[in-house]
CSV table of N, CA and C in Angstrom, one decimal:
chain,number,residue,atom,x,y,z
A,1,MET,N,0.9,-1.2,0.0
A,1,MET,CA,-0.1,0.1,-0.1
A,1,MET,C,0.8,1.2,-0.1
A,2,LYS,N,0.6,2.2,-0.9
A,2,LYS,CA,1.4,3.5,-0.9
A,2,LYS,C,0.7,4.3,0.1
A,3,GLU,N,1.7,5.2,0.7
A,3,GLU,CA,1.1,6.2,1.6
A,3,GLU,C,1.2,7.5,1.1
A,4,ASN,N,0.0,7.9,0.8
A,4,ASN,CA,-0.3,9.2,0.2
A,4,ASN,C,-0.8,10.2,1.1
A,5,SER,N,-0.2,11.4,1.1
A,5,SER,CA,-1.0,12.3,2.1
A,5,SER,C,-2.4,12.6,1.4
A,6,PRO,N,-3.4,12.9,2.1
A,6,PRO,CA,-4.6,13.5,1.6
A,6,PRO,C,-4.6,14.5,0.7
A,7,LYS,N,-5.3,14.5,-0.4
A,7,LYS,CA,-5.3,15.5,-1.3
A,7,LYS,C,-6.8,16.0,-1.3
A,8,THR,N,-7.0,17.5,-1.6
A,8,THR,CA,-8.3,17.9,-1.7
A,8,THR,C,-8.8,18.1,-3.2
A,9,HIS,N,-9.9,18.1,-3.6
A,9,HIS,CA,-10.4,18.5,-4.8
A,9,HIS,C,-11.8,18.9,-4.6
A,10,ASP,N,-12.1,19.9,-5.5
A,10,ASP,CA,-13.4,20.5,-5.5
A,10,ASP,C,-14.2,20.1,-6.6
A,11,PHE,N,-14.7,19.0,-6.7
A,11,PHE,CA,-15.5,18.4,-7.6
A,11,PHE,C,-17.0,18.9,-7.6
A,12,SER,N,-17.7,19.0,-8.6
A,12,SER,CA,-19.2,19.3,-8.6
A,12,SER,C,-20.0,18.1,-8.4
A,13,ILE,N,-20.6,18.1,-7.3
A,13,ILE,CA,-21.3,16.9,-7.0
A,13,ILE,C,-22.9,17.3,-6.9
A,14,PRO,N,-23.7,16.4,-7.7
A,14,PRO,CA,-25.2,16.7,-7.8
A,14,PRO,C,-25.8,16.7,-6.5
A,15,GLU,N,-26.8,17.5,-6.3
A,15,GLU,CA,-27.5,17.5,-5.0
A,15,GLU,C,-28.1,16.3,-4.5
A,16,GLU,N,-28.6,15.5,-5.5
A,16,GLU,CA,-29.1,14.1,-5.2
A,16,GLU,C,-28.1,13.1,-4.4
A,17,VAL,N,-26.9,13.3,-4.9
A,17,VAL,CA,-25.7,12.6,-4.3
A,17,VAL,C,-25.4,13.3,-3.0
A,18,ILE,N,-25.2,14.5,-2.9
A,18,ILE,CA,-25.1,15.2,-1.7
A,18,ILE,C,-26.1,14.6,-0.6
A,19,ARG,N,-27.4,14.7,-0.8
A,19,ARG,CA,-28.6,14.3,0.0
A,19,ARG,C,-28.1,12.9,0.5
A,20,VAL,N,-27.8,12.1,-0.4
A,20,VAL,CA,-27.5,10.5,0.3
A,20,VAL,C,-26.4,10.5,1.2
A,21,THR,N,-25.2,11.2,0.8
A,21,THR,CA,-24.2,11.2,1.8
A,21,THR,C,-24.5,11.9,2.9
A,22,GLU,N,-25.2,13.0,2.8
A,22,GLU,CA,-25.6,13.9,4.1
A,22,GLU,C,-26.5,13.1,5.0
A,23,THR,N,-27.5,12.3,4.6
A,23,THR,CA,-28.4,11.5,5.2
A,23,THR,C,-27.5,10.4,5.9
A,24,LEU,N,-26.6,9.8,5.4
A,24,LEU,CA,-25.8,8.8,6.1
A,24,LEU,C,-25.0,9.4,7.2
A,25,LYS,N,-24.4,10.4,6.8
A,25,LYS,CA,-23.4,11.2,7.9
A,25,LYS,C,-24.5,11.6,9.1
A,26,LYS,N,-25.6,12.3,9.0
A,26,LYS,CA,-26.4,12.6,10.0
A,26,LYS,C,-26.9,11.5,10.9
A,27,ALA,N,-26.8,10.3,10.3
A,27,ALA,CA,-27.3,9.1,11.2
A,27,ALA,C,-25.9,8.5,11.7
A,28,ASN,N,-24.9,9.3,11.7
A,28,ASN,CA,-23.5,8.9,12.3
A,28,ASN,C,-22.7,7.7,11.6
A,29,PHE,N,-23.0,7.7,10.3
A,29,PHE,CA,-22.4,6.7,9.5
A,29,PHE,C,-21.3,7.4,8.5
A,30,GLU,N,-20.3,6.8,8.1
A,30,GLU,CA,-19.4,7.5,7.1
A,30,GLU,C,-20.0,7.3,5.8
A,31,ALA,N,-19.5,8.1,4.8
A,31,ALA,CA,-20.2,8.0,3.5
A,31,ALA,C,-19.0,8.6,2.5
A,32,TYR,N,-18.6,7.9,1.6
A,32,TYR,CA,-17.7,8.2,0.6
A,32,TYR,C,-18.1,7.9,-0.9
A,33,LEU,N,-17.9,8.7,-1.8
A,33,LEU,CA,-18.0,8.3,-3.2
A,33,LEU,C,-17.0,7.3,-3.6
A,34,VAL,N,-17.1,6.5,-4.4
A,34,VAL,CA,-16.3,5.5,-4.7
A,34,VAL,C,-16.2,5.0,-6.0
A,35,GLY,N,-15.1,4.3,-6.4
A,35,GLY,CA,-15.2,3.6,-7.7
A,35,GLY,C,-15.2,4.4,-9.0
A,36,GLY,N,-16.0,4.2,-10.1
A,36,GLY,CA,-16.1,4.6,-11.3
A,36,GLY,C,-16.5,6.2,-11.4
A,37,CYS,N,-17.2,6.6,-10.4
A,37,CYS,CA,-17.6,8.0,-10.3
A,37,CYS,C,-16.5,8.8,-10.0
A,38,VAL,N,-15.8,8.5,-9.0
A,38,VAL,CA,-14.5,9.2,-8.5
A,38,VAL,C,-13.4,9.2,-9.7
A,39,ARG,N,-13.2,8.1,-10.2
A,39,ARG,CA,-12.4,8.1,-11.4
A,39,ARG,C,-12.7,8.9,-12.5
A,40,ASP,N,-14.1,8.9,-12.7
A,40,ASP,CA,-14.6,10.0,-13.8
A,40,ASP,C,-14.5,11.3,-13.4
A,41,LEU,N,-14.8,11.6,-12.2
A,41,LEU,CA,-14.5,13.1,-11.6
A,41,LEU,C,-13.2,13.5,-11.9
A,42,VAL,N,-12.1,12.5,-11.4
A,42,VAL,CA,-10.8,12.9,-11.5
A,42,VAL,C,-10.5,13.2,-13.0
A,43,LEU,N,-10.9,12.4,-13.9
A,43,LEU,CA,-10.6,12.6,-15.3
A,43,LEU,C,-11.6,13.7,-16.1
A,44,ASN,N,-12.3,14.5,-15.2
A,44,ASN,CA,-13.1,15.5,-15.8
A,44,ASN,C,-14.1,15.0,-16.7
A,45,LYS,N,-14.7,13.9,-16.4
A,45,LYS,CA,-15.9,13.3,-17.1
A,45,LYS,C,-16.9,13.2,-16.2
A,46,LYS,N,-18.2,13.3,-16.8
A,46,LYS,CA,-19.5,13.2,-16.2
A,46,LYS,C,-19.7,11.7,-15.8
A,47,PRO,N,-19.7,11.5,-14.5
A,47,PRO,CA,-20.0,10.0,-14.1
A,47,PRO,C,-21.2,9.4,-14.8
A,48,LYS,N,-21.2,8.1,-15.2
A,48,LYS,CA,-22.3,7.4,-15.6
A,48,LYS,C,-23.4,6.9,-14.6
A,49,ASP,N,-22.8,6.9,-13.3
A,49,ASP,CA,-23.6,6.5,-12.3
A,49,ASP,C,-22.8,6.9,-11.0
A,50,TRP,N,-23.5,6.8,-9.9
A,50,TRP,CA,-22.9,7.3,-8.5
A,50,TRP,C,-23.0,6.1,-7.5
A,51,ASP,N,-21.8,5.8,-6.8
A,51,ASP,CA,-21.7,4.8,-6.0
A,51,ASP,C,-21.2,5.4,-4.7
A,52,VAL,N,-21.8,5.0,-3.6
A,52,VAL,CA,-21.3,5.5,-2.3
A,52,VAL,C,-21.2,4.2,-1.5
A,53,THR,N,-20.2,4.3,-0.7
A,53,THR,CA,-19.7,3.3,0.3
A,53,THR,C,-19.7,3.7,1.7
A,54,THR,N,-20.1,2.9,2.6
A,54,THR,CA,-20.5,3.4,4.1
A,54,THR,C,-20.1,2.2,5.0
A,55,ASP,N,-20.0,2.6,6.1
A,55,ASP,CA,-19.8,1.6,7.2
A,55,ASP,C,-21.3,1.1,7.8
A,56,ALA,N,-22.3,1.6,7.1
A,56,ALA,CA,-23.7,1.1,7.4
A,56,ALA,C,-24.0,-0.2,6.9
A,57,THR,N,-24.8,-0.9,7.4
A,57,THR,CA,-25.3,-2.3,6.9
A,57,THR,C,-26.6,-2.0,6.1
A,58,PRO,N,-27.0,-2.8,5.2
A,58,PRO,CA,-28.2,-2.6,4.5
A,58,PRO,C,-29.2,-2.3,5.3
A,59,GLU,N,-29.5,-3.2,6.5
A,59,GLU,CA,-30.6,-3.0,7.4
A,59,GLU,C,-30.5,-1.4,8.0
A,60,GLU,N,-29.3,-1.1,8.1
A,60,GLU,CA,-29.3,0.5,8.7
A,60,GLU,C,-29.4,1.5,7.6
A,61,ILE,N,-29.1,1.1,6.2
A,61,ILE,CA,-29.3,2.1,5.2
A,61,ILE,C,-30.6,2.2,4.9
A,62,ILE,N,-31.5,1.2,4.7
A,62,ILE,CA,-32.8,1.3,4.1
A,62,ILE,C,-33.9,2.1,4.9
A,63,PRO,N,-33.9,2.1,6.2
A,63,PRO,CA,-34.8,3.0,6.9
A,63,PRO,C,-34.4,4.4,6.9
A,64,LEU,N,-33.4,4.9,6.3
A,64,LEU,CA,-32.8,6.3,6.4
A,64,LEU,C,-33.6,7.0,4.9
A,65,PHE,N,-34.1,6.1,4.1
A,65,PHE,CA,-34.3,6.8,2.8
A,65,PHE,C,-35.9,6.3,2.6
A,66,ALA,N,-36.7,7.2,1.9
A,66,ALA,CA,-38.0,7.1,1.5
A,66,ALA,C,-38.2,5.9,0.5
A,67,LYS,N,-37.4,5.8,-0.5
A,67,LYS,CA,-37.6,4.6,-1.6
A,67,LYS,C,-36.4,4.0,-1.9
A,68,THR,N,-36.3,2.7,-1.6
A,68,THR,CA,-35.1,2.0,-1.9
A,68,THR,C,-35.4,0.6,-2.3
A,69,PHE,N,-34.4,-0.1,-2.9
A,69,PHE,CA,-34.7,-1.5,-3.1
A,69,PHE,C,-33.3,-2.3,-2.7
A,70,TYR,N,-33.4,-3.6,-2.5
A,70,TYR,CA,-32.3,-4.3,-2.1
A,70,TYR,C,-32.6,-5.9,-2.4
A,71,GLU,N,-31.9,-6.2,-3.5
A,71,GLU,CA,-32.3,-7.5,-4.2
A,71,GLU,C,-31.1,-8.2,-4.5
A,72,ASN,N,-30.1,-8.4,-3.7
A,72,ASN,CA,-28.8,-8.8,-3.9
A,72,ASN,C,-28.0,-9.5,-2.8
A,73,THR,N,-27.0,-10.2,-2.8
A,73,THR,CA,-26.3,-10.7,-1.8
A,73,THR,C,-25.1,-10.0,-1.5
A,74,PHE,N,-24.9,-8.8,-2.2
A,74,PHE,CA,-23.6,-8.1,-2.1
A,74,PHE,C,-23.8,-6.9,-1.2
A,75,GLY,N,-25.0,-6.6,-0.6
A,75,GLY,CA,-25.1,-5.3,0.2
A,75,GLY,C,-25.5,-4.1,-0.4
A,76,THR,N,-25.6,-4.1,-1.7
A,76,THR,CA,-26.0,-2.9,-2.3
A,76,THR,C,-27.5,-2.5,-2.3
A,77,VAL,N,-27.7,-1.4,-1.7
A,77,VAL,CA,-29.1,-0.9,-1.6
A,77,VAL,C,-29.1,0.3,-2.7
A,78,GLY,N,-30.2,0.3,-3.5
A,78,GLY,CA,-30.4,1.3,-4.5
A,78,GLY,C,-31.4,2.5,-4.0
A,79,ILE,N,-30.8,3.6,-3.9
A,79,ILE,CA,-31.6,4.7,-3.4
A,79,ILE,C,-32.3,5.4,-4.7
A,80,VAL,N,-33.7,5.5,-4.6
A,80,VAL,CA,-34.4,5.8,-5.8
A,80,VAL,C,-34.6,7.4,-5.8
A,81,ASN,N,-34.5,8.3,-6.7
A,81,ASN,CA,-34.7,9.6,-6.9
A,81,ASN,C,-35.6,9.7,-7.9
A,82,GLU,N,-36.7,9.8,-7.6
A,82,GLU,CA,-37.9,10.0,-8.7
A,82,GLU,C,-38.1,11.5,-9.4
A,83,ASP,N,-37.4,12.5,-8.5
A,83,ASP,CA,-37.6,13.7,-9.0
A,83,ASP,C,-36.6,14.4,-9.9
A,84,THR,N,-35.8,13.4,-10.4
A,84,THR,CA,-34.7,13.9,-11.2
A,84,THR,C,-34.8,13.6,-12.7
A,85,GLU,N,-34.5,14.3,-13.6
A,85,GLU,CA,-34.6,14.0,-15.1
A,85,GLU,C,-33.2,13.3,-15.6
A,86,ASP,N,-32.2,13.4,-14.7
A,86,ASP,CA,-30.9,12.9,-15.1
A,86,ASP,C,-30.9,11.5,-15.0
A,87,SER,N,-30.7,10.5,-15.8
A,87,SER,CA,-30.8,9.1,-15.6
A,87,SER,C,-29.7,8.5,-14.9
A,88,THR,N,-28.4,9.3,-14.6
A,88,THR,CA,-27.4,8.9,-13.9
A,88,THR,C,-27.7,9.2,-12.4
A,89,LEU,N,-28.7,9.7,-12.1
A,89,LEU,CA,-29.0,10.3,-10.7
A,89,LEU,C,-30.4,9.5,-10.2
A,90,LYS,N,-31.0,8.7,-11.1
A,90,LYS,CA,-32.4,8.1,-10.7
A,90,LYS,C,-32.1,7.1,-9.6
A,91,ILE,N,-31.1,6.3,-9.8
A,91,ILE,CA,-30.6,5.3,-8.5
A,91,ILE,C,-29.2,5.6,-8.3
A,92,ILE,N,-29.0,5.8,-6.9
A,92,ILE,CA,-27.7,6.0,-6.3
A,92,ILE,C,-27.5,4.7,-5.5
A,93,GLU,N,-26.4,4.0,-5.7
A,93,GLU,CA,-26.1,2.6,-5.1
A,93,GLU,C,-25.3,3.1,-3.9
A,94,VAL,N,-25.8,2.5,-2.8
A,94,VAL,CA,-25.0,2.6,-1.6
A,94,VAL,C,-24.7,1.1,-1.0
A,95,THR,N,-23.3,1.0,-0.7
A,95,THR,CA,-22.9,-0.4,-0.3
A,95,THR,C,-22.1,-0.3,0.7
A,96,PRO,N,-22.3,-1.2,1.7
A,96,PRO,CA,-21.3,-1.4,2.9
A,96,PRO,C,-19.9,-1.6,2.4
A,97,TYR,N,-19.0,-1.1,3.2
A,97,TYR,CA,-17.6,-1.5,3.1
A,97,TYR,C,-17.7,-3.1,3.1
A,98,ARG,N,-16.9,-3.7,2.3
A,98,ARG,CA,-16.9,-5.3,2.3
A,98,ARG,C,-15.6,-5.7,1.8
A,99,ILE,N,-15.6,-7.0,2.3
A,99,ILE,CA,-14.4,-7.9,2.0
A,99,ILE,C,-14.9,-8.9,1.2
A,100,GLU,N,-14.3,-9.4,0.0
A,100,GLU,CA,-14.9,-10.3,-0.9
A,100,GLU,C,-14.0,-11.6,-0.9
A,101,SER,N,-14.6,-12.8,-0.9
A,101,SER,CA,-13.9,-14.1,-1.1
A,101,SER,C,-13.5,-14.4,-2.6
A,102,ALA,N,-13.2,-15.5,-3.0
A,102,ALA,CA,-12.7,-15.8,-4.2
A,102,ALA,C,-13.8,-15.7,-5.3
A,103,TYR,N,-13.5,-15.5,-6.4
A,103,TYR,CA,-14.5,-15.2,-7.5
A,103,TYR,C,-14.4,-16.7,-8.4
A,104,SER,N,-15.2,-17.6,-8.1
A,104,SER,CA,-15.0,-19.0,-8.9
A,104,SER,C,-15.6,-18.9,-10.3
A,105,ASP,N,-16.4,-17.9,-10.5
A,105,ASP,CA,-17.1,-17.6,-11.7
A,105,ASP,C,-16.4,-16.4,-12.5
A,106,SER,N,-15.3,-16.1,-11.9
A,106,SER,CA,-14.5,-15.0,-12.5
A,106,SER,C,-15.3,-13.5,-12.6
A,107,ARG,N,-16.5,-13.7,-12.1
A,107,ARG,CA,-17.4,-12.3,-12.3
A,107,ARG,C,-17.9,-11.7,-10.8
A,108,ARG,N,-18.4,-12.7,-10.0
A,108,ARG,CA,-18.9,-12.3,-8.6
A,108,ARG,C,-18.3,-13.1,-7.6
A,109,PRO,N,-18.1,-12.5,-6.6
A,109,PRO,CA,-17.5,-13.2,-5.3
A,109,PRO,C,-18.4,-14.2,-4.9
A,110,ASP,N,-17.8,-15.2,-4.3
A,110,ASP,CA,-18.4,-16.4,-3.8
A,110,ASP,C,-19.2,-16.0,-2.4
A,111,SER,N,-18.6,-15.1,-1.7
A,111,SER,CA,-19.1,-14.6,-0.4
A,111,SER,C,-18.6,-13.3,-0.2
A,112,VAL,N,-19.5,-12.6,0.6
A,112,VAL,CA,-19.2,-11.1,1.0
A,112,VAL,C,-19.4,-10.9,2.6
A,113,ILE,N,-18.3,-10.3,3.2
A,113,ILE,CA,-18.4,-9.9,4.5
A,113,ILE,C,-18.2,-8.4,4.7
A,114,PHE,N,-19.3,-7.8,5.3
A,114,PHE,CA,-19.3,-6.4,5.6
A,114,PHE,C,-18.2,-6.0,6.7
A,115,SER,N,-17.5,-5.0,6.4
A,115,SER,CA,-16.6,-4.4,7.2
A,115,SER,C,-16.8,-2.9,7.7
A,116,LYS,N,-16.2,-2.4,8.7
A,116,LYS,CA,-16.2,-1.3,9.2
A,116,LYS,C,-15.2,-0.3,8.9
A,117,LYS,N,-14.3,-0.8,7.8
A,117,LYS,CA,-13.0,-0.1,7.5
A,117,LYS,C,-13.2,0.2,5.8
A,118,LEU,N,-13.0,1.6,5.7
A,118,LEU,CA,-13.0,1.9,4.2
A,118,LEU,C,-11.8,1.2,3.5
A,119,GLU,N,-10.7,1.1,4.1
A,119,GLU,CA,-9.6,0.5,3.3
A,119,GLU,C,-9.8,-0.9,2.8
A,120,ASP,N,-10.7,-1.6,3.7
A,120,ASP,CA,-11.0,-3.0,3.2
A,120,ASP,C,-11.8,-3.0,2.0
A,121,ASP,N,-12.7,-2.0,1.8
A,121,ASP,CA,-13.4,-2.0,0.6
A,121,ASP,C,-12.5,-1.5,-0.6
A,122,LEU,N,-11.8,-0.6,-0.4
A,122,LEU,CA,-10.8,-0.1,-1.5
A,122,LEU,C,-9.8,-1.3,-1.8
A,123,LYS,N,-9.4,-2.0,-1.0
A,123,LYS,CA,-8.4,-2.9,-1.3
A,123,LYS,C,-8.9,-3.9,-2.1
A,124,ARG,N,-10.3,-4.3,-2.2
A,124,ARG,CA,-10.7,-5.3,-3.1
A,124,ARG,C,-11.0,-4.8,-4.5
A,125,ARG,N,-11.0,-3.7,-4.8
A,125,ARG,CA,-11.2,-3.0,-6.1
A,125,ARG,C,-10.2,-3.6,-7.3
A,126,ASP,N,-10.7,-3.6,-8.4
A,126,ASP,CA,-9.8,-4.3,-9.5
A,126,ASP,C,-8.7,-3.4,-10.0
A,127,PHE,N,-8.9,-2.1,-9.9
A,127,PHE,CA,-7.6,-1.3,-10.5
A,127,PHE,C,-7.5,0.0,-9.4
A,128,THR,N,-6.2,0.2,-9.3
A,128,THR,CA,-5.9,1.4,-8.3
A,128,THR,C,-6.6,2.7,-8.6
A,129,ILE,N,-7.0,2.9,-9.9
A,129,ILE,CA,-7.8,4.3,-10.2
A,129,ILE,C,-9.3,4.0,-9.7
A,130,ASN,N,-9.7,2.8,-9.5
A,130,ASN,CA,-11.1,2.5,-8.9
A,130,ASN,C,-11.0,2.4,-7.3
A,131,ALA,N,-9.8,2.3,-6.7
A,131,ALA,CA,-9.6,2.2,-5.4
A,131,ALA,C,-9.5,3.7,-4.9
A,132,ILE,N,-10.1,4.6,-5.1
A,132,ILE,CA,-10.1,5.8,-4.6
A,132,ILE,C,-11.5,6.2,-4.1
A,133,ALA,N,-11.5,6.8,-3.1
A,133,ALA,CA,-12.9,7.4,-2.5
A,133,ALA,C,-12.8,8.8,-2.2
A,134,TYR,N,-14.0,9.5,-2.3
A,134,TYR,CA,-14.1,10.9,-2.1
A,134,TYR,C,-15.0,11.4,-0.9
A,135,ASP,N,-14.8,12.2,-0.1
A,135,ASP,CA,-15.5,12.7,1.0
A,135,ASP,C,-16.2,14.1,0.5
A,136,VAL,N,-17.5,14.1,0.2
A,136,VAL,CA,-18.1,15.2,-0.5
A,136,VAL,C,-17.8,16.5,0.7
A,137,TYR,N,-18.0,16.3,2.0
A,137,TYR,CA,-17.8,17.4,2.8
A,137,TYR,C,-16.5,18.0,3.0
A,138,THR,N,-15.5,17.1,3.2
A,138,THR,CA,-14.1,17.5,3.4
A,138,THR,C,-13.3,17.8,2.2
A,139,ARG,N,-13.9,17.4,1.1
A,139,ARG,CA,-13.3,17.4,-0.4
A,139,ARG,C,-12.1,16.6,-0.3
A,140,GLN,N,-11.8,15.7,0.5
A,140,GLN,CA,-10.6,14.9,0.5
A,140,GLN,C,-10.9,13.6,-0.5
A,141,VAL,N,-9.7,13.4,-1.1
A,141,VAL,CA,-9.7,12.1,-1.8
A,141,VAL,C,-8.8,11.1,-1.1
A,142,VAL,N,-9.3,9.8,-0.8
A,142,VAL,CA,-8.7,8.9,-0.1
A,142,VAL,C,-8.3,8.0,-1.1
A,143,ASP,N,-6.9,7.9,-1.1
A,143,ASP,CA,-6.2,7.0,-2.2
A,143,ASP,C,-5.0,6.3,-1.6
A,144,PRO,N,-5.3,5.3,-0.9
A,144,PRO,CA,-4.2,4.7,-0.2
A,144,PRO,C,-3.3,3.6,-1.0
A,145,TYR,N,-4.0,3.3,-2.3
A,145,TYR,CA,-3.1,2.6,-3.0
A,145,TYR,C,-2.4,3.3,-4.3
A,146,GLY,N,-2.5,4.7,-4.3
A,146,GLY,CA,-1.8,5.4,-5.3
A,146,GLY,C,-2.4,5.4,-6.7
A,147,GLY,N,-3.7,5.4,-6.8
A,147,GLY,CA,-4.4,5.2,-8.0
A,147,GLY,C,-4.2,6.6,-8.8
A,148,LEU,N,-4.2,7.6,-8.3
A,148,LEU,CA,-4.0,8.9,-9.0
A,148,LEU,C,-2.6,9.0,-9.4
A,149,ASP,N,-1.6,8.5,-8.7
A,149,ASP,CA,-0.2,8.6,-9.2
A,149,ASP,C,-0.1,7.5,-10.2
A,150,ASP,N,-0.7,6.4,-10.2
A,150,ASP,CA,-0.6,5.4,-11.2
A,150,ASP,C,-1.1,6.0,-12.4
A,151,TRP,N,-2.3,6.6,-12.4
A,151,TRP,CA,-2.9,7.2,-13.6
A,151,TRP,C,-2.1,8.2,-14.3
A,152,PHE,N,-1.8,9.1,-13.5
A,152,PHE,CA,-1.1,10.4,-14.1
A,152,PHE,C,0.3,10.1,-14.4
A,153,GLN,N,1.0,8.9,-13.9
A,153,GLN,CA,2.3,8.6,-14.4
A,153,GLN,C,2.2,7.8,-15.8
A,154,ARG,N,0.9,7.3,-16.2
A,154,ARG,CA,0.8,6.6,-17.4
A,154,ARG,C,0.5,7.6,-18.5
A,155,GLN,N,0.2,8.7,-18.2
A,155,GLN,CA,-0.5,9.6,-19.3
A,155,GLN,C,0.9,10.3,-20.0
């Protein structure tokens, strides 16, 4: 793991995403943007979807929001935003920090264990550029595996 000092970035985050992270934080949970949406923000692209990771479990996430769905074994709760025209914001996925087992089908983990540590969730991601989290409020990028350095050294 590379030790990087926290970096701050001032990304433009849609109100629908801010509401989700704010709701989790007000309930005393952590909430970070993660994965492809952070990668896209860093690359100055519009994210195709928005993913949030948290230390809350699905059972703790669901009661916090008016309309959700939870139909998987990976812990992902879909937060439904019916009031937006932007298709990328209709559903914001919130997933607990997790540790995954082996992938015997090369696509999905055989089992998932929820964690209370952001680093556990980032460690399981496929590429270092996807193992970056972003705190909407502090504007800090959490990049323990050097994804930003890896990406910009390749350019």
